[in-house]
mmCIF file of C-alpha atoms and ligand atoms in Angstrom:
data_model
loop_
_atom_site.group_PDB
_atom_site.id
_atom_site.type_symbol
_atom_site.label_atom_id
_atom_site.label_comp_id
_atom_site.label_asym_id
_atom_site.label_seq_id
_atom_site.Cartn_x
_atom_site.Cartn_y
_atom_site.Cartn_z
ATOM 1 C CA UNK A 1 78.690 62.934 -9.013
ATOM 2 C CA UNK A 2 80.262 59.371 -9.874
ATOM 3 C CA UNK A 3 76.981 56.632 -10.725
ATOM 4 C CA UNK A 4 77.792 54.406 -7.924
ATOM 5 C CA UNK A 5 76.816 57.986 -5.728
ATOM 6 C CA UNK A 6 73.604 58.605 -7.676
ATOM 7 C CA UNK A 7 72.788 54.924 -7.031
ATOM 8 C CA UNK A 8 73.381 55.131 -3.175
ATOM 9 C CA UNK A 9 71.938 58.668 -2.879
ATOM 10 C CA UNK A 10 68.675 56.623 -5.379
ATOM 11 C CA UNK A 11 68.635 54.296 -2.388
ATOM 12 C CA UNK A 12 68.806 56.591 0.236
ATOM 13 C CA UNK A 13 65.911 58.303 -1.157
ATOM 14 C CA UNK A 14 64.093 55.269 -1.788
ATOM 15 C CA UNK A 15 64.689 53.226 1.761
ATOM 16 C CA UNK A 16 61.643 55.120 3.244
ATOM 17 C CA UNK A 17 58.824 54.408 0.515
ATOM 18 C CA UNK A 18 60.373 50.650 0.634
ATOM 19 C CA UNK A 19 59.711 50.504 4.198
ATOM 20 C CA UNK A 20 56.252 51.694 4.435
ATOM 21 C CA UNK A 21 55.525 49.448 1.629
ATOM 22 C CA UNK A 22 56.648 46.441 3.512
ATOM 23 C CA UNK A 23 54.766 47.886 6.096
ATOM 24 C CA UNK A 24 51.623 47.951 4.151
ATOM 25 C CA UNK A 25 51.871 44.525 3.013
ATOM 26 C CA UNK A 26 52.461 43.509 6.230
ATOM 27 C CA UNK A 27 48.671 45.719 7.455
ATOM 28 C CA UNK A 28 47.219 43.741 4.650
ATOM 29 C CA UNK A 29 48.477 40.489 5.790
ATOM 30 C CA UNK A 30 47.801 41.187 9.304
ATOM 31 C CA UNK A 31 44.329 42.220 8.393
ATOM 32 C CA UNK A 32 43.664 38.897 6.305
ATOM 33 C CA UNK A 33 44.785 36.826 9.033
ATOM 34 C CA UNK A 34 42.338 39.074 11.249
ATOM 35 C CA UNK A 35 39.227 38.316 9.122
ATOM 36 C CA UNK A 36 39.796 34.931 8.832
ATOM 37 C CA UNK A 37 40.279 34.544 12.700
ATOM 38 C CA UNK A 38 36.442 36.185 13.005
ATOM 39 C CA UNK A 39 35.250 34.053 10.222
ATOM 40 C CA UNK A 40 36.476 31.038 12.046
ATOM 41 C CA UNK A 41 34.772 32.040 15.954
ATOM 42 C CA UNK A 42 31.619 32.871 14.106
ATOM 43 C CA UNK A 43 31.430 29.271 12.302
ATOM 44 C CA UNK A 44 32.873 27.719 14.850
ATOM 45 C CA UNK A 45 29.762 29.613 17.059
ATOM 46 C CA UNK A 46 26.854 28.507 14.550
ATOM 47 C CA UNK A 47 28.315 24.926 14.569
ATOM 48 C CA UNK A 48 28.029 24.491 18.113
ATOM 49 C CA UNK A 49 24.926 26.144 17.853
ATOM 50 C CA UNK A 50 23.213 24.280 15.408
ATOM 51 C CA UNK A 51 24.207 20.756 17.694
ATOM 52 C CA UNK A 52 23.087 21.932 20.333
ATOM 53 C CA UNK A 53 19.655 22.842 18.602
ATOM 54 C CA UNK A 54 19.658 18.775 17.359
ATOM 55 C CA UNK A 55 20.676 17.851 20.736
ATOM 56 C CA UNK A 56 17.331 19.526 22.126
ATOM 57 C CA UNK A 57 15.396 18.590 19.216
ATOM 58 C CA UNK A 58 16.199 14.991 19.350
ATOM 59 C CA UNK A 59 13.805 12.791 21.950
ATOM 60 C CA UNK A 60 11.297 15.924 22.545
ATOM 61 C CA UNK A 61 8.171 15.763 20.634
ATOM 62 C CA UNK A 62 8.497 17.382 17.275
ATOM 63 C CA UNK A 63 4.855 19.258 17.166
ATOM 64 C CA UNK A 64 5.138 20.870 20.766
ATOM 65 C CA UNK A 65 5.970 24.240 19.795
ATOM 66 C CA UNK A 66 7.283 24.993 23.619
ATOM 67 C CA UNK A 67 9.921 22.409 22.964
ATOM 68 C CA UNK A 68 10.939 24.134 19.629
ATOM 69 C CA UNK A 69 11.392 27.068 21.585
ATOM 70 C CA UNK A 70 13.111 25.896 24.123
ATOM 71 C CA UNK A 71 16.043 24.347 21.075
ATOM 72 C CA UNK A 72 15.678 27.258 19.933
ATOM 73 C CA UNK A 73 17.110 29.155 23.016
ATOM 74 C CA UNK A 74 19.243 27.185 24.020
ATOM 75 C CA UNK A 75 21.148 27.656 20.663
ATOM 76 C CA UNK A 76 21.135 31.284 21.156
ATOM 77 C CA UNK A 77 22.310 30.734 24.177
ATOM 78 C CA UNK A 78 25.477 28.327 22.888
ATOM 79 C CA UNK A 79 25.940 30.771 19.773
ATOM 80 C CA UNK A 80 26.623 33.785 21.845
ATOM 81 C CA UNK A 81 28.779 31.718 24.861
ATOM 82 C CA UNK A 82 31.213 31.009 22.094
ATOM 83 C CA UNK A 83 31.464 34.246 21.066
ATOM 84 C CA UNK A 84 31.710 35.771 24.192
ATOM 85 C CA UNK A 85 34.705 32.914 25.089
ATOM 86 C CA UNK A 86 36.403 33.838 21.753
ATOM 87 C CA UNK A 87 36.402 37.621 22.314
ATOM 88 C CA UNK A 88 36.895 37.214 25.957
ATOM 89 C CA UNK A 89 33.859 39.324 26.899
ATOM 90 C CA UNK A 90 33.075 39.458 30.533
ATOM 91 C CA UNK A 91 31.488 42.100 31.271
ATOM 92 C CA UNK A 92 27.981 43.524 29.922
ATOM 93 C CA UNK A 93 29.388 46.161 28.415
ATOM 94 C CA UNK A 94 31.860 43.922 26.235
ATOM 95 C CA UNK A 95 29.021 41.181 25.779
ATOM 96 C CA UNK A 96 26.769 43.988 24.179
ATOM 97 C CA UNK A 97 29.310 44.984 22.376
ATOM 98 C CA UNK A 98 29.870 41.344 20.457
ATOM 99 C CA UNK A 99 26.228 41.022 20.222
ATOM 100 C CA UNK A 100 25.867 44.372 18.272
ATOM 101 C CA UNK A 101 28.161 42.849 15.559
ATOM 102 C CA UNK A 102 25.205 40.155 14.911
ATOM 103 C CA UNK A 103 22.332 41.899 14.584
ATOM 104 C CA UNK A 104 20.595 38.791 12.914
ATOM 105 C CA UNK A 105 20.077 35.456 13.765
ATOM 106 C CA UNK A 106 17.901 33.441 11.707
ATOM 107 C CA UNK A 107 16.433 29.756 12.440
ATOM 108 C CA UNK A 108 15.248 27.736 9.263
ATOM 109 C CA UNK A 109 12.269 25.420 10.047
ATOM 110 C CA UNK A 110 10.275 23.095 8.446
ATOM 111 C CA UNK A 111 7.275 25.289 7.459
ATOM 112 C CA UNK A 112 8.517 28.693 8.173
ATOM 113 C CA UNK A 113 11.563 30.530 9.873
ATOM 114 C CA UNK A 114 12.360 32.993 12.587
ATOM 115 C CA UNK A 115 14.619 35.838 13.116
ATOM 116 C CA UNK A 116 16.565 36.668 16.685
ATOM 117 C CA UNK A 117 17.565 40.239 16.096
ATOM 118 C CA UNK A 118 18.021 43.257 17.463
ATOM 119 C CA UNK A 119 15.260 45.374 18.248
ATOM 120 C CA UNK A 120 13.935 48.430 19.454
ATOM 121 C CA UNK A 121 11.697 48.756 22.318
ATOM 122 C CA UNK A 122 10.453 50.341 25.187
ATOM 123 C CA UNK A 123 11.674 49.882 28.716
ATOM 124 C CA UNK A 124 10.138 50.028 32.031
ATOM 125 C CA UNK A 125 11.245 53.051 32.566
ATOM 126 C CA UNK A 126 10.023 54.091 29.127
ATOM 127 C CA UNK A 127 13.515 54.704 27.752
ATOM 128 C CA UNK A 128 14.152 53.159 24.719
ATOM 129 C CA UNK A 129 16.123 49.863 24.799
ATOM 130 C CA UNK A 130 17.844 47.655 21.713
ATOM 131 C CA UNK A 131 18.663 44.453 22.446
ATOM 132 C CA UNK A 132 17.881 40.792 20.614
ATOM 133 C CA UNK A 133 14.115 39.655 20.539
ATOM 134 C CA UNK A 134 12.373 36.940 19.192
ATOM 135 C CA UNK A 135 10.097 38.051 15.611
ATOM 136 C CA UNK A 136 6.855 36.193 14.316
ATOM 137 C CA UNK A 137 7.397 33.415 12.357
ATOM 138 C CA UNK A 138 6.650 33.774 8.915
ATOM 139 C CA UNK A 139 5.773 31.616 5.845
ATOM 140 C CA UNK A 140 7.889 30.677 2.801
ATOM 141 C CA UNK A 141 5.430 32.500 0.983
ATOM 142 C CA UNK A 142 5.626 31.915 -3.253
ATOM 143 C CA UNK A 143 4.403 33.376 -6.300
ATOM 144 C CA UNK A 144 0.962 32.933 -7.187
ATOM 145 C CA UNK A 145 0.962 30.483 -9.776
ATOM 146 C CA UNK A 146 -1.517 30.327 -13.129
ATOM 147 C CA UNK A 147 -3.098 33.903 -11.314
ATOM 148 C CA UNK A 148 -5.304 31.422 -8.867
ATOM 149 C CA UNK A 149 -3.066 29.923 -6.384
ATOM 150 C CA UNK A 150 -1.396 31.786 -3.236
ATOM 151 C CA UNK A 151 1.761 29.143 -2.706
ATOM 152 C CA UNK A 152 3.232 28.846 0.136
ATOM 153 C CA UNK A 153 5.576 25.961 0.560
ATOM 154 C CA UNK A 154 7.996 23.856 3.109
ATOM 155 C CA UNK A 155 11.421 22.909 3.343
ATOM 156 C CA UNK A 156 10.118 18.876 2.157
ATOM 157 C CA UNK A 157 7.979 17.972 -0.238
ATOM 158 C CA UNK A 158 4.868 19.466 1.423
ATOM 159 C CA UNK A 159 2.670 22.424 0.019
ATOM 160 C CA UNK A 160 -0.073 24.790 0.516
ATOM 161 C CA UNK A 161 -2.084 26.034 -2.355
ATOM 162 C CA UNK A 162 -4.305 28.746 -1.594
ATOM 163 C CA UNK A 163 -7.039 29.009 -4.389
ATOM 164 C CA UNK A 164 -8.396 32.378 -4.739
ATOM 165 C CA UNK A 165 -11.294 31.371 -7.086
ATOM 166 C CA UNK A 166 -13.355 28.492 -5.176
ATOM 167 C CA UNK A 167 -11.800 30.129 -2.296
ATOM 168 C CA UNK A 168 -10.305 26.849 -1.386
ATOM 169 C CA UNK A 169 -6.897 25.976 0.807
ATOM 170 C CA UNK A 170 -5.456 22.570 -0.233
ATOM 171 C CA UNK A 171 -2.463 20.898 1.484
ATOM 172 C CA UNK A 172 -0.649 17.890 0.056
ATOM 173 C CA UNK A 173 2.594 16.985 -1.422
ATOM 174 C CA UNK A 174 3.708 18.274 -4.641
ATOM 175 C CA UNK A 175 2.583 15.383 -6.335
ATOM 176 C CA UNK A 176 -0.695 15.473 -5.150
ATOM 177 C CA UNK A 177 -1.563 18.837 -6.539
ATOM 178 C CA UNK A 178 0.104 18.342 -9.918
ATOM 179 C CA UNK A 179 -3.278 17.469 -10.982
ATOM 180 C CA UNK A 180 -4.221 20.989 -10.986
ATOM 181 C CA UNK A 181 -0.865 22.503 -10.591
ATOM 182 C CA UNK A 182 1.129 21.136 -13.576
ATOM 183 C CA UNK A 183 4.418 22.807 -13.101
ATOM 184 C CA UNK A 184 4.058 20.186 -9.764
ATOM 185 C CA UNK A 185 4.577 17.406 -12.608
ATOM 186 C CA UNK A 186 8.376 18.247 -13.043
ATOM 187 C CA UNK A 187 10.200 17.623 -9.637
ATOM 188 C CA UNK A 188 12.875 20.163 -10.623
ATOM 189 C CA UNK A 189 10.272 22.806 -11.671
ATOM 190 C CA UNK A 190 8.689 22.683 -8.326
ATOM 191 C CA UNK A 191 12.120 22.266 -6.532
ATOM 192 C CA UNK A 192 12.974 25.646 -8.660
ATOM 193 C CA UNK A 193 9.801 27.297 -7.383
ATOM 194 C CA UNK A 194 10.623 25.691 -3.859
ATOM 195 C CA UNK A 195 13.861 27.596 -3.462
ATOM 196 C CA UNK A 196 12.887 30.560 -4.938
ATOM 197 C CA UNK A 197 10.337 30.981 -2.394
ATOM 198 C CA UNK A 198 12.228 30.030 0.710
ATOM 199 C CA UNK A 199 14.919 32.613 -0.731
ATOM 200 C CA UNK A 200 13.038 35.658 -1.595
ATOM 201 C CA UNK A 201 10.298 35.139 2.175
ATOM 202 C CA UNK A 202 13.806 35.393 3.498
ATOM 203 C CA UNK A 203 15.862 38.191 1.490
ATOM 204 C CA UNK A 204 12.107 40.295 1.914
ATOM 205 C CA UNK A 205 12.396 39.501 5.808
ATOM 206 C CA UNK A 206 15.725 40.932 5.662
ATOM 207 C CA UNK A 207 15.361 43.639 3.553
ATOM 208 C CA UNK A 208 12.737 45.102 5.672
ATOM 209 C CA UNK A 209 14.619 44.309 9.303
ATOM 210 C CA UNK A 210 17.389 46.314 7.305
ATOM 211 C CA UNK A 211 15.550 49.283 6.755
ATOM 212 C CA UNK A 212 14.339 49.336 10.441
ATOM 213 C CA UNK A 213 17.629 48.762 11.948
ATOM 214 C CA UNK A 214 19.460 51.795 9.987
ATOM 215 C CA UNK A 215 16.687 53.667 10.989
ATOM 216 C CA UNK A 216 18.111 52.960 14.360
ATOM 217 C CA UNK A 217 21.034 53.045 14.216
ATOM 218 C CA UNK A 218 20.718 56.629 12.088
ATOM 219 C CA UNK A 219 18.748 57.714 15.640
ATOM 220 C CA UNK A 220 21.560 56.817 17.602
ATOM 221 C CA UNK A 221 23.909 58.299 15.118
ATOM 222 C CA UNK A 222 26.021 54.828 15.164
ATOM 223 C CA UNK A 223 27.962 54.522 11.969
ATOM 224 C CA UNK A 224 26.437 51.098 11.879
ATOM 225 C CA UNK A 225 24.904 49.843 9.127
ATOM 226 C CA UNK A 226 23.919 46.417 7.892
ATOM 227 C CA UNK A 227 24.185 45.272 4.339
ATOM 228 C CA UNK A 228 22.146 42.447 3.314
ATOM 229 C CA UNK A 229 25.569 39.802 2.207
ATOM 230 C CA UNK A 230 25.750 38.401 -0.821
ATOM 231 C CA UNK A 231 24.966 34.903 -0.651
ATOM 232 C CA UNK A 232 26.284 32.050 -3.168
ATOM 233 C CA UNK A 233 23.995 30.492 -4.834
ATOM 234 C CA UNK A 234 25.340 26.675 -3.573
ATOM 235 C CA UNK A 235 24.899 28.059 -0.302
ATOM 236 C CA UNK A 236 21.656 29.130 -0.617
ATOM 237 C CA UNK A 237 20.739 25.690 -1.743
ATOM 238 C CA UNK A 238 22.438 23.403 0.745
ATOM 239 C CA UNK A 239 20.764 26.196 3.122
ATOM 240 C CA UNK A 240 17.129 26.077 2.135
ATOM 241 C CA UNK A 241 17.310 22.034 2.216
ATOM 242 C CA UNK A 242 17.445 21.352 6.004
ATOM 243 C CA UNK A 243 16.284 23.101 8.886
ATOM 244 C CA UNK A 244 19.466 24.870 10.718
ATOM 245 C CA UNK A 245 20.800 28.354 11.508
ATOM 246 C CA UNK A 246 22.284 31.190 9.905
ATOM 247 C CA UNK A 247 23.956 34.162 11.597
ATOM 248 C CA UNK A 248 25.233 37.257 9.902
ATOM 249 C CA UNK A 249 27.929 39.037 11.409
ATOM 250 C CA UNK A 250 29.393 42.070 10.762
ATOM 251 C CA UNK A 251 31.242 45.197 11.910
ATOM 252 C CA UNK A 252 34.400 43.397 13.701
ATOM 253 C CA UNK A 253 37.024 45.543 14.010
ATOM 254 C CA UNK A 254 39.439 45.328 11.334
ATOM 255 C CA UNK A 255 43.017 46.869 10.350
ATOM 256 C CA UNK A 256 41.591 48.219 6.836
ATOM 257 C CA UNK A 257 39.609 48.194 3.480
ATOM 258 C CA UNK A 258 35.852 47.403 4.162
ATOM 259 C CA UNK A 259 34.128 46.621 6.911
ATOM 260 C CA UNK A 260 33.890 43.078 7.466
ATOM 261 C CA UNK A 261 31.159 41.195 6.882
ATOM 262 C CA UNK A 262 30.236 37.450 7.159
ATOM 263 C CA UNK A 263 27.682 34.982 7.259
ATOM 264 C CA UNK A 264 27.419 30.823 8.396
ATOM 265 C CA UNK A 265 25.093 28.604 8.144
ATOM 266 C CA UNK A 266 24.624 26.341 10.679
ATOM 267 C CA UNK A 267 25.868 22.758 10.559
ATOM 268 C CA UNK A 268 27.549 23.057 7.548
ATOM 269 C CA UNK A 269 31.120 24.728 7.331
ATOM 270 C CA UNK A 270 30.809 26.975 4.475
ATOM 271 C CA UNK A 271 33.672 26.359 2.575
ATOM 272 C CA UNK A 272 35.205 29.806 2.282
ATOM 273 C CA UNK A 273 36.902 30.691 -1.555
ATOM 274 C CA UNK A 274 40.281 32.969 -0.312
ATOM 275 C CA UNK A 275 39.214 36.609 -0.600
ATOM 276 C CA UNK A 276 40.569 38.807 -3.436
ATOM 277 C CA UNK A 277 41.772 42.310 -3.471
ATOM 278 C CA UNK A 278 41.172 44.924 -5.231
ATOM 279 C CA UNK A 279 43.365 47.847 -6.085
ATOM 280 C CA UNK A 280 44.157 50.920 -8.327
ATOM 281 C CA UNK A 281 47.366 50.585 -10.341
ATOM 282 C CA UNK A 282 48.603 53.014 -13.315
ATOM 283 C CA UNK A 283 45.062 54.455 -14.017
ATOM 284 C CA UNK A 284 43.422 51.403 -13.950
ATOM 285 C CA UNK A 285 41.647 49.117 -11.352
ATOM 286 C CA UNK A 286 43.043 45.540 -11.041
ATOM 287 C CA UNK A 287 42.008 42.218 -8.689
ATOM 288 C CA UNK A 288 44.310 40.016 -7.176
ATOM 289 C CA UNK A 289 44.868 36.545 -4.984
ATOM 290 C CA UNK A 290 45.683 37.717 -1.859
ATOM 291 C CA UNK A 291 48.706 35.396 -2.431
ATOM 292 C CA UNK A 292 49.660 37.025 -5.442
ATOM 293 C CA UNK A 293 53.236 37.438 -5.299
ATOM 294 C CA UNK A 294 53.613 39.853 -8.555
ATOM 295 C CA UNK A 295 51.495 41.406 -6.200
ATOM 296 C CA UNK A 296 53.865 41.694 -3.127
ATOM 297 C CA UNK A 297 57.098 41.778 -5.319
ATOM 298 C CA UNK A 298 56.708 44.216 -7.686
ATOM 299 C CA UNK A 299 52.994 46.568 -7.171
ATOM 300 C CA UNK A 300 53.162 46.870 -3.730
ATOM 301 C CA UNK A 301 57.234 47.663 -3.785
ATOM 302 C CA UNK A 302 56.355 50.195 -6.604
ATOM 303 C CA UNK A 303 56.259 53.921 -5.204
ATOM 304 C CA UNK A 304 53.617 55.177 -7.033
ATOM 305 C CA UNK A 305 51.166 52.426 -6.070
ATOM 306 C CA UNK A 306 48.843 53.219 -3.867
ATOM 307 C CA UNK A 307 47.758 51.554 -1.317
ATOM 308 C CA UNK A 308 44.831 53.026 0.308
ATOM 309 C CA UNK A 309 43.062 52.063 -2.938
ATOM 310 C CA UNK A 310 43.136 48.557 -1.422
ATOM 311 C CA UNK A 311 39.404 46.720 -0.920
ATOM 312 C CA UNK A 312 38.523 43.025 -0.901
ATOM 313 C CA UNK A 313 36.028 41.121 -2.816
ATOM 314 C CA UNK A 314 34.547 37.753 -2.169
ATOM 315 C CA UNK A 315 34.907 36.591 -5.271
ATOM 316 C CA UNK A 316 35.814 36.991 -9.339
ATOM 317 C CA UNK A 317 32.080 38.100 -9.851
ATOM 318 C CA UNK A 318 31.704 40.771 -7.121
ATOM 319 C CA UNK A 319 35.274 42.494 -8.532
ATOM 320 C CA UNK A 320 34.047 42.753 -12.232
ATOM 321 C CA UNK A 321 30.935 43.701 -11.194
ATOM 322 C CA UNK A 322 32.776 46.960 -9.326
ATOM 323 C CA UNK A 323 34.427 47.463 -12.682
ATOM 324 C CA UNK A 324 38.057 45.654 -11.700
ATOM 325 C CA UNK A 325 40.193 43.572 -14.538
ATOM 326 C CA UNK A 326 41.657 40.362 -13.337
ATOM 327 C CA UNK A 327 45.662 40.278 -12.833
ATOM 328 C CA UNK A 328 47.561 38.542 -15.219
ATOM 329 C CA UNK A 329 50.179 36.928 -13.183
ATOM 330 C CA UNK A 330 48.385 35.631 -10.826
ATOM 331 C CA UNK A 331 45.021 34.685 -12.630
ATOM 332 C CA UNK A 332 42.285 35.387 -9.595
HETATM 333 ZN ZN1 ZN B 1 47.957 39.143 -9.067
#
């Protein structure tokens, strides 16, 4: 057989694997484009959320606890509307359906916070029901400091010192207790101390709604479970600053890879970094840009790549951490 032959008989033989390549970068892209959509309803959800929270707020008398509920509500209310609009969900049915894929909603408030999540319960008719309720609110509880005082703090300057010698509760700003307190004589110590507390009340919170609600969902044998998301640490401080809103969503449908998962804070647009992707290559486990184009040119076009090995990562940190090398062309 002449080499020209071999070469056209080559392509023959190759056209296929081409074309289900292009395919698959095409899923990916598709998928990408998919995520990004969901991202976008959900902060677009919290943000009209979190206004119409100030909206309510603003005029009503801060200490009636009635009229913090009633903000609160209402941006529930707005959160899920938008959602519903986005998704076009009319019925129940399809309204449950978007709800499921938040199981958390959690309101940030001057001296403590609240969760609106699902929950289990019994009906009327003593059949057991899930749907969103309101939990306790609960304290931004720190660690006891020089073994005496039980902290618990604020989202301002304000703290409680619990003192379990003289038995004692004191209340004051920061400054006030640095007199017996000294870390309180450093504002970034006790800003340090601040966040930690506000962050760990919360991740605890979670933690243990988590448990519950694969318990649940392990009862209903759902393949639904929730995963706590990793949180940056910039957003955790411009989040634990002001009072606001933050929803985690999760279990859209997607094309491929993982499950998706997201999270906004209310008020803020959380500036997103592009997603990377992950992916075995020649024995050895590689992240990308999802615009990579040594990527799309020559891995993806390469027949022994695989591309069910695809997954995406948030960021640089989360890849390493699952073991993957950065990709030298495109430097991720
Ligand atoms: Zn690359």
């Amino acid at each position: 057989m002449k080499l020209t032959s071999l070469a056209i008989l080559a392509a023959l033989i190759m056209c296929p694997f081409l074309f289900i390549m292009s395919q698959q970068t095409r899923l990916v892209r598709e998928d990408l484009k998919l995520r990004d959509y969901y991202d976008t309803v959900v902060d677009n959800a919290i943000m009209d959320a979190a206004q119409t929270m100030t909206q309510y707020s603003q005029g009503l008398s801060y200490s009636a606890s009635t009229d913090l509920e009633l903000s609160r509500t209402m941006a529930v209310q707005t959160f899920f509307d938008s959602l519903y609009v986005a998704f076009n969900a009319q019925s129940d049915v399809q309204k449950a359906r978007v709800e499921a894929c938040v199981p958390v909603l959690l309101f940030l408030q001057h001296d403590g916070y609240t969760l609106y999540a699902l929950h289990a319960f019994k009906n009327a008719d003593g059949q057991t029901q899930i749907s969103h309720g309101w939990f306790p609110q609960a304290h931004y509880v720190g660690e006891t400091l020089l073994d005496r005082y039980v902290m618990r703090y604020t989202l301002g300057d304000t703290v409680y010192a619990y003192d379990r010698i003289d038995q004692k509760l004191y209340e004051g700003t920061y400054q006030e207790l640095a007199s017996f307190i000294p870390f309180f004589n450093d504002a970034r110590m006790f800003e340090n101390l601040r966040l930690a507390a506000v962050r760990s009340s919360i991740e605890n919170s979670m933690e243990n709604y988590m448990a519950q609600y694969d318990q649940w969902a392990f009862q209903r044998s759902l393949s639904i479970s929730f995963h706590f998301p990793a949180i940056d640490e910039a957003d955790w401080r411009r989040a634990l600053t002001d009072e606001g809103m933050l929803a985690f969503a999760q279990g859209f449908p997607v094309l491929m890879g993982r499950r998706y998962e997201h999270y906004a804070l209310g008020g803020a647009r959380i500036i997103r970094k592009e997603p990377l992707m992950g992916y075995s290559y020649q024995s050895r486990l590689w992240y990308c840009r999802t615009d990579c184009e040594y990527f799309d040119s020559v891995i993806s076009t390469d027949p022994t790549f695989l591309s069910d090995t695809l997954i995406y990562f948030t960021d640089a940190y989360e890849a390493a951490q699952n073991g993957y090398y950065p990709c030298t062309h495109c430097r991720p």
